[in-house]
Coordinates of C-alpha atoms and ligand atoms in Angstrom, one line a residue:
M1 CA -37.5 6.7 31.6
P2 CA -35.8 6.4 34.9
G3 CA -32.6 7.9 33.6
D4 CA -34.5 11.1 32.8
E5 CA -35.9 11.5 36.3
P6 CA -34.5 14.6 38.0
G7 CA -32.5 13.7 41.1
D8 CA -31.3 10.3 40.1
G9 CA -28.2 11.6 38.5
G10 CA -29.7 11.7 35.1
L11 CA -30.4 14.6 32.9
A12 CA -32.8 17.1 34.3
Y13 CA -33.5 18.8 31.0
S14 CA -36.9 19.7 29.7
Y15 CA -39.1 16.9 28.6
Q16 CA -42.2 17.4 26.4
G17 CA -41.7 21.1 26.5
Q18 CA -41.4 21.4 30.3
R19 CA -38.7 23.6 31.7
C20 CA -36.2 21.8 33.7
R21 CA -35.4 22.7 37.3
G22 CA -32.4 24.9 37.2
Q23 CA -28.9 23.9 35.9
R24 CA -28.5 20.7 33.9
V25 CA -26.4 18.1 35.6
M26 CA -24.4 15.7 33.6
T27 CA -22.8 12.6 34.9
K28 CA -19.3 11.6 33.9
R29 CA -20.6 8.9 31.6
Q30 CA -22.9 11.4 29.9
R31 CA -20.0 13.8 29.2
W32 CA -18.2 11.0 27.4
I33 CA -21.1 10.3 25.1
P34 CA -20.6 13.5 22.9
F35 CA -16.9 13.0 22.8
F36 CA -17.4 9.4 21.7
A37 CA -20.0 10.3 19.1
G38 CA -17.6 13.0 17.7
A39 CA -14.7 10.6 17.6
L40 CA -16.8 7.9 15.9
G41 CA -18.4 10.4 13.6
S42 CA -15.2 11.9 12.3
M43 CA -13.6 8.5 11.8
I44 CA -16.6 7.3 9.9
G45 CA -16.6 10.5 7.9
A46 CA -13.0 9.9 6.9
L47 CA -13.8 6.3 5.9
V48 CA -16.8 7.5 3.9
V49 CA -14.5 9.9 2.0
I50 CA -12.2 7.0 1.3
V51 CA -15.0 4.7 0.1
L52 CA -16.2 7.5 -2.2
A53 CA -12.6 8.0 -3.4
Q54 CA -12.6 4.4 -4.5
L55 CA -16.0 4.9 -6.3
W56 CA -15.4 8.3 -7.9
Q57 CA -11.6 8.6 -8.0
T58 CA -11.9 11.7 -5.8
P59 CA -9.0 12.6 -3.5
S60 CA -8.9 11.2 0.0
P61 CA -7.1 13.6 2.4
A62 CA -6.4 10.7 4.9
Q63 CA -4.5 8.9 2.1
L64 CA -2.8 12.1 0.9
L65 CA -1.7 13.0 4.4
T66 CA -0.3 9.6 4.9
D67 CA 1.8 10.2 1.8
R68 CA 2.9 13.6 3.1
I69 CA 3.7 12.3 6.6
T70 CA 5.7 9.3 5.4
A71 CA 7.7 11.7 3.2
L72 CA 8.4 14.2 6.0
L73 CA 9.3 11.8 8.8
P74 CA 13.0 11.7 9.3
L75 CA 14.4 8.4 7.9
S76 CA 15.6 7.0 11.3
I77 CA 12.3 7.5 13.0
F78 CA 10.5 6.2 10.0
A79 CA 12.6 3.1 9.9
A80 CA 12.3 2.4 13.6
L81 CA 8.6 3.0 13.6
L82 CA 7.8 0.9 10.6
G83 CA 10.4 -1.8 10.9
A84 CA 11.7 -0.5 7.6
L85 CA 9.0 -2.1 5.6
E86 CA 7.8 0.3 3.0
A87 CA 4.7 -1.8 2.4
A88 CA 3.5 -1.6 6.0
A89 CA 4.2 2.1 6.4
K90 CA 0.8 3.1 5.1
P91 CA -1.5 1.2 7.3
L92 CA 0.4 2.3 10.4
V93 CA 0.5 6.0 9.6
F94 CA -3.1 5.8 8.4
L95 CA -4.1 4.3 11.8
L96 CA -2.4 7.3 13.5
I97 CA -4.3 9.7 11.2
L98 CA -7.6 8.0 12.0
I99 CA -6.9 8.4 15.7
G100 CA -6.1 12.1 15.0
Y101 CA -9.5 12.4 13.2
G102 CA -11.1 10.7 16.3
L103 CA -9.5 13.1 18.8
I104 CA -10.4 16.3 16.8
G105 CA -13.9 15.0 16.1
G106 CA -14.4 14.3 19.8
L107 CA -13.3 17.8 20.8
V108 CA -15.5 19.3 18.1
A109 CA -18.5 17.3 19.5
L110 CA -17.7 18.6 23.0
L111 CA -17.9 22.1 21.5
A112 CA -21.2 21.3 19.9
Q113 CA -22.5 20.1 23.3
H114 CA -21.3 23.3 24.9
L115 CA -23.2 25.4 22.3
L116 CA -26.3 23.3 22.7
A117 CA -26.1 23.8 26.5
R118 CA -26.2 27.5 25.8
N119 CA -29.3 26.9 23.8
V120 CA -27.9 27.3 20.3
R121 CA -30.4 25.6 18.0
Q122 CA -29.8 22.0 17.0
I123 CA -30.0 22.7 13.3
T124 CA -27.4 25.6 13.6
V125 CA -25.0 23.3 15.4
A126 CA -25.5 20.5 12.9
V127 CA -24.9 22.7 10.0
G128 CA -21.9 24.2 11.8
M129 CA -20.5 20.6 12.3
M130 CA -20.9 19.9 8.6
A131 CA -19.3 23.1 7.6
L132 CA -16.3 22.5 9.8
F133 CA -15.8 19.0 8.4
W134 CA -16.2 20.2 4.9
L135 CA -13.9 23.2 5.3
A136 CA -11.3 21.2 7.1
H137 CA -11.1 18.8 4.1
A138 CA -11.6 21.2 1.3
V139 CA -9.5 24.2 2.5
V140 CA -6.9 22.7 4.8
L141 CA -6.4 18.9 4.3
A142 CA -6.8 18.8 0.5
P143 CA -4.2 21.5 -0.2
L144 CA -1.9 20.0 2.4
G145 CA -2.3 16.7 0.6
G146 CA -1.2 18.4 -2.6
V147 CA -4.5 18.4 -4.7
G148 CA -5.3 22.1 -4.1
I149 CA -8.3 23.8 -2.6
V150 CA -11.4 21.6 -2.9
G151 CA -9.2 19.2 -4.9
R152 CA -8.9 21.6 -7.8
S153 CA -6.0 19.7 -9.2
A154 CA -7.4 16.2 -8.5
Q155 CA -8.3 13.8 -11.2
A156 CA -12.1 13.9 -10.4
G157 CA -12.2 17.7 -10.2
P158 CA -13.6 20.1 -7.5
L159 CA -17.3 19.2 -8.1
W160 CA -17.1 15.6 -7.2
T161 CA -14.6 16.3 -4.6
S162 CA -16.9 18.8 -2.8
L163 CA -19.7 16.3 -3.0
A164 CA -17.6 13.5 -1.5
F165 CA -16.5 15.8 1.3
L166 CA -20.1 16.9 1.8
I167 CA -21.3 13.3 2.2
G168 CA -18.4 12.7 4.7
A169 CA -19.5 15.9 6.5
L170 CA -23.1 14.7 6.6
S171 CA -22.1 11.4 8.2
F172 CA -20.0 13.2 10.7
A173 CA -22.8 15.7 11.7
V174 CA -25.5 13.0 11.9
I175 CA -23.4 10.9 14.3
V176 CA -22.4 13.9 16.4
M177 CA -26.0 15.1 16.7
S178 CA -27.1 11.6 17.8
G179 CA -24.6 11.8 20.7
V180 CA -25.2 15.2 22.1
T181 CA -27.9 16.5 24.3
P182 CA -30.0 19.4 23.2
G183 CA -30.2 22.5 25.4
S184 CA -32.8 23.0 28.0
D185 CA -35.0 25.2 25.8
Q186 CA -35.3 22.5 23.2
T187 CA -37.6 19.6 22.9
V188 CA -36.1 16.3 23.6
S189 CA -37.6 13.3 22.0
V190 CA -34.8 10.8 22.3
S191 CA -34.0 9.0 25.5
E192 CA -30.5 8.4 26.8
R193 CA -30.8 4.7 26.1
R194 CA -31.9 5.2 22.5
R195 CA -28.9 7.5 22.1
F196 CA -26.6 4.7 23.1
L197 CA -28.4 2.3 20.8
R198 CA -28.1 4.7 17.9
L199 CA -24.4 5.2 18.5
G200 CA -23.9 1.5 18.8
A201 CA -25.6 1.1 15.4
Y202 CA -23.3 3.8 13.9
G203 CA -20.4 2.0 15.5
L204 CA -21.4 -1.1 13.6
L205 CA -21.8 0.9 10.4
G206 CA -18.4 2.3 11.0
L207 CA -17.0 -1.2 11.3
V208 CA -18.6 -2.1 7.9
A209 CA -17.2 1.1 6.3
A210 CA -13.8 0.3 7.9
G211 CA -13.9 -3.2 6.5
Y212 CA -14.8 -1.9 3.1
A213 CA -12.0 0.7 3.2
L214 CA -9.6 -1.9 4.4
R215 CA -10.4 -4.2 1.5
F216 CA -8.6 -1.6 -0.6
A217 CA -5.9 -0.9 1.9
G218 CA -5.6 -4.6 2.3
Q219 CA -3.8 -5.1 -0.9
L220 CA -0.8 -3.4 0.8
F221 CA -0.3 -6.4 3.0
A222 CA -2.9 -9.1 2.3
R223 CA -1.2 -10.5 -0.7
S224 CA 2.1 -11.1 1.0
S225 CA 0.6 -12.7 4.0
R226 CA -1.3 -15.3 1.9
A227 CA 0.0 -18.9 1.7
P228 CA 2.4 -18.9 -1.3
V229 CA 1.4 -20.9 -4.4
T230 CA 3.4 -24.0 -4.9
D231 CA 3.6 -26.7 -7.4
A232 CA 3.0 -30.4 -6.6
Q233 CA 6.3 -30.7 -4.8
G234 CA 5.7 -27.6 -2.7
L235 CA 8.1 -25.5 -4.8
T236 CA 7.4 -22.0 -6.1
P237 CA 6.2 -22.3 -9.8
A238 CA 8.8 -20.9 -12.2
L239 CA 6.2 -18.5 -13.7
T240 CA 3.9 -16.9 -11.1
P241 CA 0.2 -17.1 -11.9
T242 CA -1.2 -13.6 -12.3
A243 CA -3.6 -14.0 -9.3
D244 CA -0.6 -14.8 -7.1
F245 CA 1.7 -12.1 -8.3
Y246 CA 2.8 -10.0 -5.4
V247 CA 1.3 -6.5 -5.2
V248 CA 2.8 -3.4 -3.6
S249 CA 1.4 0.0 -3.9
K250 CA 1.6 3.3 -2.0
N251 CA -2.1 3.8 -2.4
F252 CA -5.2 2.9 -0.4
V253 CA -7.1 3.4 -3.6
D254 CA -5.3 2.5 -6.8
P255 CA -6.1 4.7 -9.8
K256 CA -8.5 3.2 -12.4
V257 CA -7.3 4.6 -15.6
D258 CA -9.7 4.8 -18.6
P259 CA -7.7 3.4 -21.6
S260 CA -9.7 5.4 -24.2
S261 CA -8.6 8.7 -22.7
W262 CA -5.2 7.5 -21.5
Q263 CA -2.2 9.2 -23.1
L264 CA 1.5 8.7 -22.5
T265 CA 3.6 11.8 -23.1
V266 CA 7.3 11.9 -23.6
T267 CA 8.6 15.3 -22.7
G268 CA 11.4 17.3 -21.1
H269 CA 14.9 17.5 -22.7
V270 CA 13.9 15.9 -26.0
A271 CA 14.0 17.3 -29.5
H272 CA 10.6 15.8 -30.4
P273 CA 8.1 15.5 -27.6
L274 CA 5.5 12.9 -28.4
T275 CA 2.2 11.4 -27.2
L276 CA 1.1 7.8 -27.4
R277 CA -2.4 6.5 -27.0
Y278 CA -3.4 3.0 -25.8
T279 CA -4.4 1.8 -29.3
E280 CA -1.2 3.2 -30.8
L281 CA 0.8 1.5 -28.1
K282 CA -0.9 -1.9 -28.8
A283 CA -0.6 -1.5 -32.6
R284 CA 3.2 -1.4 -32.4
P285 CA 5.2 -4.6 -32.9
A286 CA 5.2 -6.3 -29.5
L287 CA 7.8 -8.3 -27.7
S288 CA 7.6 -10.4 -24.6
L289 CA 10.1 -10.9 -21.9
T290 CA 10.0 -13.1 -18.8
T291 CA 11.5 -11.4 -15.8
T292 CA 11.5 -11.5 -12.0
L293 CA 10.2 -8.5 -10.0
E294 CA 11.2 -8.0 -6.4
C295 CA 10.2 -5.3 -3.9
I296 CA 13.1 -3.6 -2.2
S297 CA 11.3 -4.1 1.1
N298 CA 11.2 -7.9 0.6
D299 CA 12.7 -9.5 3.7
V300 CA 15.1 -12.4 3.7
G301 CA 12.8 -15.4 3.0
G302 CA 9.9 -13.0 2.1
D303 CA 7.5 -13.4 -0.8
L304 CA 7.4 -9.9 -2.3
I305 CA 9.0 -11.4 -5.4
S306 CA 7.3 -12.9 -8.5
T307 CA 8.1 -13.9 -12.0
G308 CA 5.9 -12.8 -15.0
Q309 CA 5.9 -12.7 -18.7
W310 CA 5.6 -9.1 -19.8
T311 CA 4.5 -7.9 -23.3
G312 CA 5.0 -4.4 -24.7
I313 CA 7.6 -2.3 -26.5
R314 CA 11.2 -1.4 -25.9
L315 CA 11.4 1.9 -24.0
A316 CA 14.5 2.7 -26.1
D317 CA 12.4 2.8 -29.3
L318 CA 10.1 5.4 -27.9
L319 CA 13.0 7.5 -26.4
Q320 CA 14.9 7.4 -29.7
E321 CA 11.8 8.8 -31.5
A322 CA 11.7 11.6 -29.0
Q323 CA 15.5 12.2 -29.4
P324 CA 17.0 12.8 -26.0
L325 CA 19.1 16.0 -25.8
P326 CA 22.8 15.4 -24.9
D327 CA 22.4 16.7 -21.4
V328 CA 19.8 14.1 -20.2
V329 CA 20.8 12.3 -17.0
D330 CA 17.6 10.6 -15.8
V331 CA 14.4 9.3 -17.4
V332 CA 11.5 10.1 -15.0
F333 CA 8.3 8.1 -15.0
H334 CA 5.2 9.8 -13.7
A335 CA 2.1 7.9 -12.8
A336 CA -1.7 8.5 -12.4
D337 CA -1.4 8.1 -8.6
G338 CA 1.1 10.9 -8.2
Y339 CA 4.0 8.4 -7.9
S340 CA 7.2 9.0 -9.7
D341 CA 10.6 7.4 -10.0
S342 CA 13.5 7.5 -12.4
I343 CA 16.3 5.5 -13.9
P344 CA 19.5 6.7 -15.6
L345 CA 19.1 7.3 -19.4
M346 CA 21.7 4.5 -20.0
K347 CA 19.5 2.0 -18.2
A348 CA 16.3 3.3 -20.0
L349 CA 18.0 2.7 -23.4
Q350 CA 18.9 -1.0 -22.7
P351 CA 16.9 -3.4 -24.9
T352 CA 15.4 -5.2 -21.9
T353 CA 13.8 -2.1 -20.4
L354 CA 10.2 -2.2 -21.5
L355 CA 7.0 -0.3 -21.6
V356 CA 4.5 -3.1 -21.1
Y357 CA 0.7 -3.5 -21.3
A358 CA 0.3 -7.2 -20.7
L359 CA 1.2 -9.7 -18.0
N360 CA 1.1 -13.5 -18.7
G361 CA -0.7 -12.8 -21.9
E362 CA -3.5 -10.7 -20.5
P363 CA -4.0 -7.0 -20.2
L364 CA -2.2 -5.7 -17.0
P365 CA -4.6 -6.1 -14.1
T366 CA -5.4 -2.7 -12.4
E367 CA -3.3 -3.6 -9.4
H368 CA -0.3 -4.2 -11.7
G369 CA -0.6 -0.9 -13.5
F370 CA -3.2 -0.9 -16.2
P371 CA -3.0 0.3 -18.9
A372 CA 0.8 0.5 -19.0
R373 CA 3.8 0.3 -16.7
I374 CA 7.6 0.2 -16.9
I375 CA 9.6 -3.0 -16.4
V376 CA 13.3 -2.5 -15.6
P377 CA 15.0 -5.8 -15.1
N378 CA 17.8 -5.9 -12.5
I379 CA 16.3 -3.0 -10.5
Y380 CA 13.9 -3.3 -7.5
G381 CA 10.2 -3.1 -8.0
M382 CA 9.8 0.5 -6.9
K383 CA 11.4 1.8 -10.2
N384 CA 8.9 -0.4 -12.2
V385 CA 6.4 2.4 -12.3
K386 CA 2.7 1.4 -12.7
W387 CA -0.2 3.4 -14.2
L388 CA 2.3 5.3 -16.2
T389 CA 1.1 8.7 -17.7
A390 CA 4.3 10.6 -18.6
I391 CA 7.9 10.1 -19.3
E392 CA 10.1 13.1 -18.7
L393 CA 13.8 13.4 -19.6
V394 CA 15.7 15.6 -17.2
P395 CA 19.3 16.9 -17.0
Y396 CA 19.8 16.0 -13.3
D397 CA 19.6 13.1 -10.9
F398 CA 15.9 12.9 -10.0
K399 CA 14.8 11.7 -6.6
G400 CA 11.6 9.6 -6.7
Y401 CA 8.8 8.8 -4.3
W402 CA 10.7 6.3 -2.2
Q403 CA 14.1 8.0 -2.6
E404 CA 12.6 11.0 -0.8
R405 CA 11.9 8.6 2.0
G406 CA 15.4 7.3 2.1
W407 CA 15.5 4.3 -0.2
S408 CA 18.2 3.5 -2.6
D409 CA 18.4 5.4 -5.9
S410 CA 20.3 2.9 -7.9
A411 CA 18.2 0.1 -6.4
I412 CA 20.1 -2.8 -8.1
V413 CA 18.8 -6.1 -6.7
Q414 CA 20.9 -7.9 -4.1
T415 CA 21.6 -11.5 -4.6
M416 CA 19.0 -13.5 -2.7
S417 CA 18.0 -17.1 -2.1
R418 CA 15.0 -18.5 -0.3
I419 CA 14.0 -22.0 1.1
D420 CA 10.4 -22.8 0.1
V421 CA 10.4 -26.5 1.3
P422 CA 10.5 -27.7 4.0
H423 CA 8.7 -25.0 6.0
N424 CA 10.2 -23.5 9.1
G425 CA 9.3 -25.5 12.2
E426 CA 8.2 -28.5 10.1
R427 CA 8.5 -32.0 11.7
I428 CA 10.0 -34.5 9.4
P429 CA 9.7 -38.3 10.0
L430 CA 13.0 -40.2 10.1
G431 CA 13.8 -42.5 7.3
G432 CA 12.1 -40.6 4.4
K433 CA 13.7 -38.7 1.6
V434 CA 13.2 -34.9 2.0
L435 CA 13.1 -32.4 -0.8
I436 CA 14.8 -29.1 0.0
G437 CA 14.2 -26.5 -2.6
G438 CA 13.5 -22.9 -3.3
I439 CA 14.5 -19.9 -5.5
A440 CA 17.6 -17.7 -6.0
F441 CA 17.7 -14.4 -7.8
A442 CA 20.4 -11.9 -8.8
G443 CA 18.8 -9.8 -11.5
E444 CA 20.8 -9.7 -14.8
R445 CA 23.8 -11.2 -13.1
G446 CA 22.1 -14.5 -13.0
I447 CA 22.7 -17.3 -10.5
S448 CA 25.8 -19.6 -10.9
R449 CA 25.7 -21.7 -7.8
V450 CA 23.4 -22.4 -4.8
E451 CA 24.6 -24.2 -1.6
V452 CA 22.6 -25.6 1.3
S453 CA 23.8 -26.3 4.8
L454 CA 22.0 -28.7 7.2
D455 CA 24.0 -27.7 10.3
G456 CA 23.5 -24.0 10.6
G457 CA 26.3 -23.0 8.2
E458 CA 29.1 -25.4 9.3
S459 CA 29.2 -27.4 6.2
W460 CA 27.7 -26.9 2.7
A461 CA 26.6 -29.0 -0.2
P462 CA 25.7 -27.8 -3.7
A463 CA 22.0 -27.8 -4.8
M464 CA 20.8 -28.7 -8.3
L465 CA 19.8 -25.6 -10.5
E466 CA 16.9 -25.7 -12.9
P467 CA 17.5 -23.7 -16.1
P468 CA 15.7 -20.4 -15.6
L469 CA 12.8 -19.2 -17.9
S470 CA 15.1 -16.3 -19.0
P471 CA 18.5 -14.8 -18.0
L472 CA 16.5 -12.2 -16.1
T473 CA 14.4 -14.5 -13.8
W474 CA 15.0 -16.4 -10.6
V475 CA 16.5 -19.8 -10.7
R476 CA 14.8 -22.8 -8.9
W477 CA 17.1 -25.0 -6.9
R478 CA 16.6 -28.3 -5.1
M479 CA 18.4 -31.1 -3.3
Y480 CA 17.3 -34.3 -1.6
W481 CA 18.2 -35.2 2.0
Q482 CA 17.9 -38.4 3.9
P483 CA 18.2 -37.5 7.6
R484 CA 19.9 -40.3 9.7
T485 CA 19.3 -39.0 13.2
V486 CA 16.5 -37.4 15.0
G487 CA 16.9 -33.8 16.3
A488 CA 16.7 -30.2 15.3
Y489 CA 18.4 -29.1 12.0
R490 CA 19.1 -25.5 10.9
I491 CA 18.9 -25.3 7.2
V492 CA 20.6 -22.4 5.5
V493 CA 20.9 -21.4 1.8
R494 CA 23.4 -19.2 0.0
A495 CA 23.8 -18.3 -3.7
W496 CA 26.5 -17.0 -6.0
D497 CA 25.6 -14.7 -8.8
G498 CA 26.8 -15.1 -12.4
T499 CA 29.9 -13.0 -11.8
G500 CA 31.0 -15.5 -9.1
S501 CA 30.3 -13.2 -6.2
P502 CA 28.7 -14.8 -3.1
Q503 CA 25.4 -13.6 -1.6
D504 CA 26.0 -11.1 1.2
A505 CA 25.6 -13.1 4.4
K506 CA 25.5 -10.1 6.7
P507 CA 21.9 -9.5 8.0
R508 CA 20.7 -6.1 7.0
P509 CA 17.1 -4.7 6.9
P510 CA 15.5 -3.8 3.6
L511 CA 16.0 -0.1 4.2
P512 CA 17.8 1.5 2.3
D513 CA 19.4 -0.9 -0.2
G514 CA 17.4 -4.1 0.1
A515 CA 17.7 -6.9 2.6
T516 CA 20.8 -9.1 2.9
G517 CA 21.5 -12.1 5.0
L518 CA 21.0 -15.8 4.6
H519 CA 17.6 -17.4 4.8
T520 CA 17.6 -19.9 7.6
I521 CA 14.9 -22.3 8.9
T522 CA 14.8 -24.9 11.6
V523 CA 13.2 -28.3 11.1
R524 CA 12.8 -31.2 13.6
V525 CA 13.5 -34.8 12.5
V526 CA 11.3 -37.1 14.6
Q527 CA 10.8 -40.9 15.0
S528 CA 8.3 -42.0 12.3
Ligands
MTE601 N1 2.5 4.3 -9.8 C1 3.1 3.4 -8.9 N2 4.0 2.5 -9.3 C2 4.5 1.7 -8.5 C3 4.2 1.7 -7.1 C4 3.3 2.7 -6.7 O1 2.9 2.8 -5.5 N3 2.7 3.5 -7.6 N4 4.8 0.9 -6.2 C5 6.1 0.3 -6.7 C6 6.7 -0.7 -5.8 S1 7.3 -0.3 -4.3 C7 6.8 -2.0 -6.3 S2 7.6 -3.2 -5.4 C8 6.2 -2.4 -7.6 C9 5.2 -3.6 -7.3 O2 4.6 -4.0 -8.6 P1 3.5 -5.1 -8.6 O3 2.5 -4.7 -7.6 O4 3.0 -5.2 -9.9 O5 4.2 -6.4 -8.1 O6 5.4 -1.4 -8.2 C10 6.1 -0.1 -8.1 N5 5.4 0.8 -9.0
MO602 MO1 8.7 -2.0 -3.7

């Protein structure tokens, strides 16, 4: 082991029980190893806790802290930082939190190295590392995240929570200990090179854990970056297949609700509070409604919009049974993931506001809110609360999860239109007939007219409108175009809603009221 030879810059610590010669000397590189091990160890520990959170429904402080931080950041910073995209907020803040874990873990490992150099026993240091990780999670991070000490108020309870934190702590300690050098009084059995190899292996392990954790985080952005489904002509289908329905959630790990123990309560300012079980909900006379759902963070031309057929009951029927008191202002929806949002009582009583348990004829998939969610036509997705657990009637204007972060409270959908074919940047051979088509949506106002410009907005021609699946869905539009000259064309679309108002052409980001502006693409007509 050349690296262990005294005098060649390596470690001059005891080997096979021999005392070393005087003070141990560490090279710069060697000083970095403990820090690196600590950083790696704590990040892997955090990921292990997230993976266990998925398996056991225990709380994950990294996720809870992300919630807290996105709530506390001033709106302007938040918007600038995140490009005003609520759906991308999580991964970014989470990355910062992971880096924070890395820094603190690295420093803790340096402390461990310091203690070892002073001949504190390895086992003592290892147990100390575990205790630190566990305590930091159980006593500091969990309460900060809002689930109480040791996750007392978490769904899975303190026992499973402690265990999950303990396993995270174990991963942390094992990796730290593989990166530090024992003190001179202690037997060393592992060479420098093997230390490196081990850390490399842990690094790989970390990548696997990160990949696994990202699979769950992935739903935050993966769905929307996928190629959109199209029909034979390249148009968006009128009804979105469930597998292609967009998904947005604040969570890294969505709640898995057990339908047999699920209960929906209706409480607050009501004369008759009530409770509804899954079987009772499904036993009631059902109705189905096809509506379009759009996320408020959908960009101009974006695909955080889908149309589904929902089955359930009228929310009004349930509320009428509970008998709202005269002072009720808002109906608040609470969910199993700690999310909440509200709509005005008047809106909740409309016959198209539903409590649903099926999408396109199948039970709601987990990611869409199993066992039950709210569908509020005309209002952006964020108020269509998933994994619903409680309905609370309150005598004031309630601010929900995204309202606390600066998003619109009324959240009525803006009139939008989108070009689906041709694609931006497409090359179109001269002489052919080109289908231009897409969707337009204005909630319950409906769409009365769609126009297309082929010259960047100088002149406009009306598109043909397809009858929508319901008055609450998007409208598909199309036109045919026979280009006569080669060159670049800027295609723009604009819509009018059912009241005759034109789509707002002024470009605005999604925050706070939903994006406005006209979807514009450029195509190039070339010699065929
Ligand atoms: N409980 C809960 N409900 C929620 C959310 C959430 O994070 N938690 N996200 C909201 C947002 S921002 C949107 S756009 C819609 C998305 O619904 P979908 O995933 O079924 O398309 O769910 C809403 N309901
Ligand atoms: Mo959303």
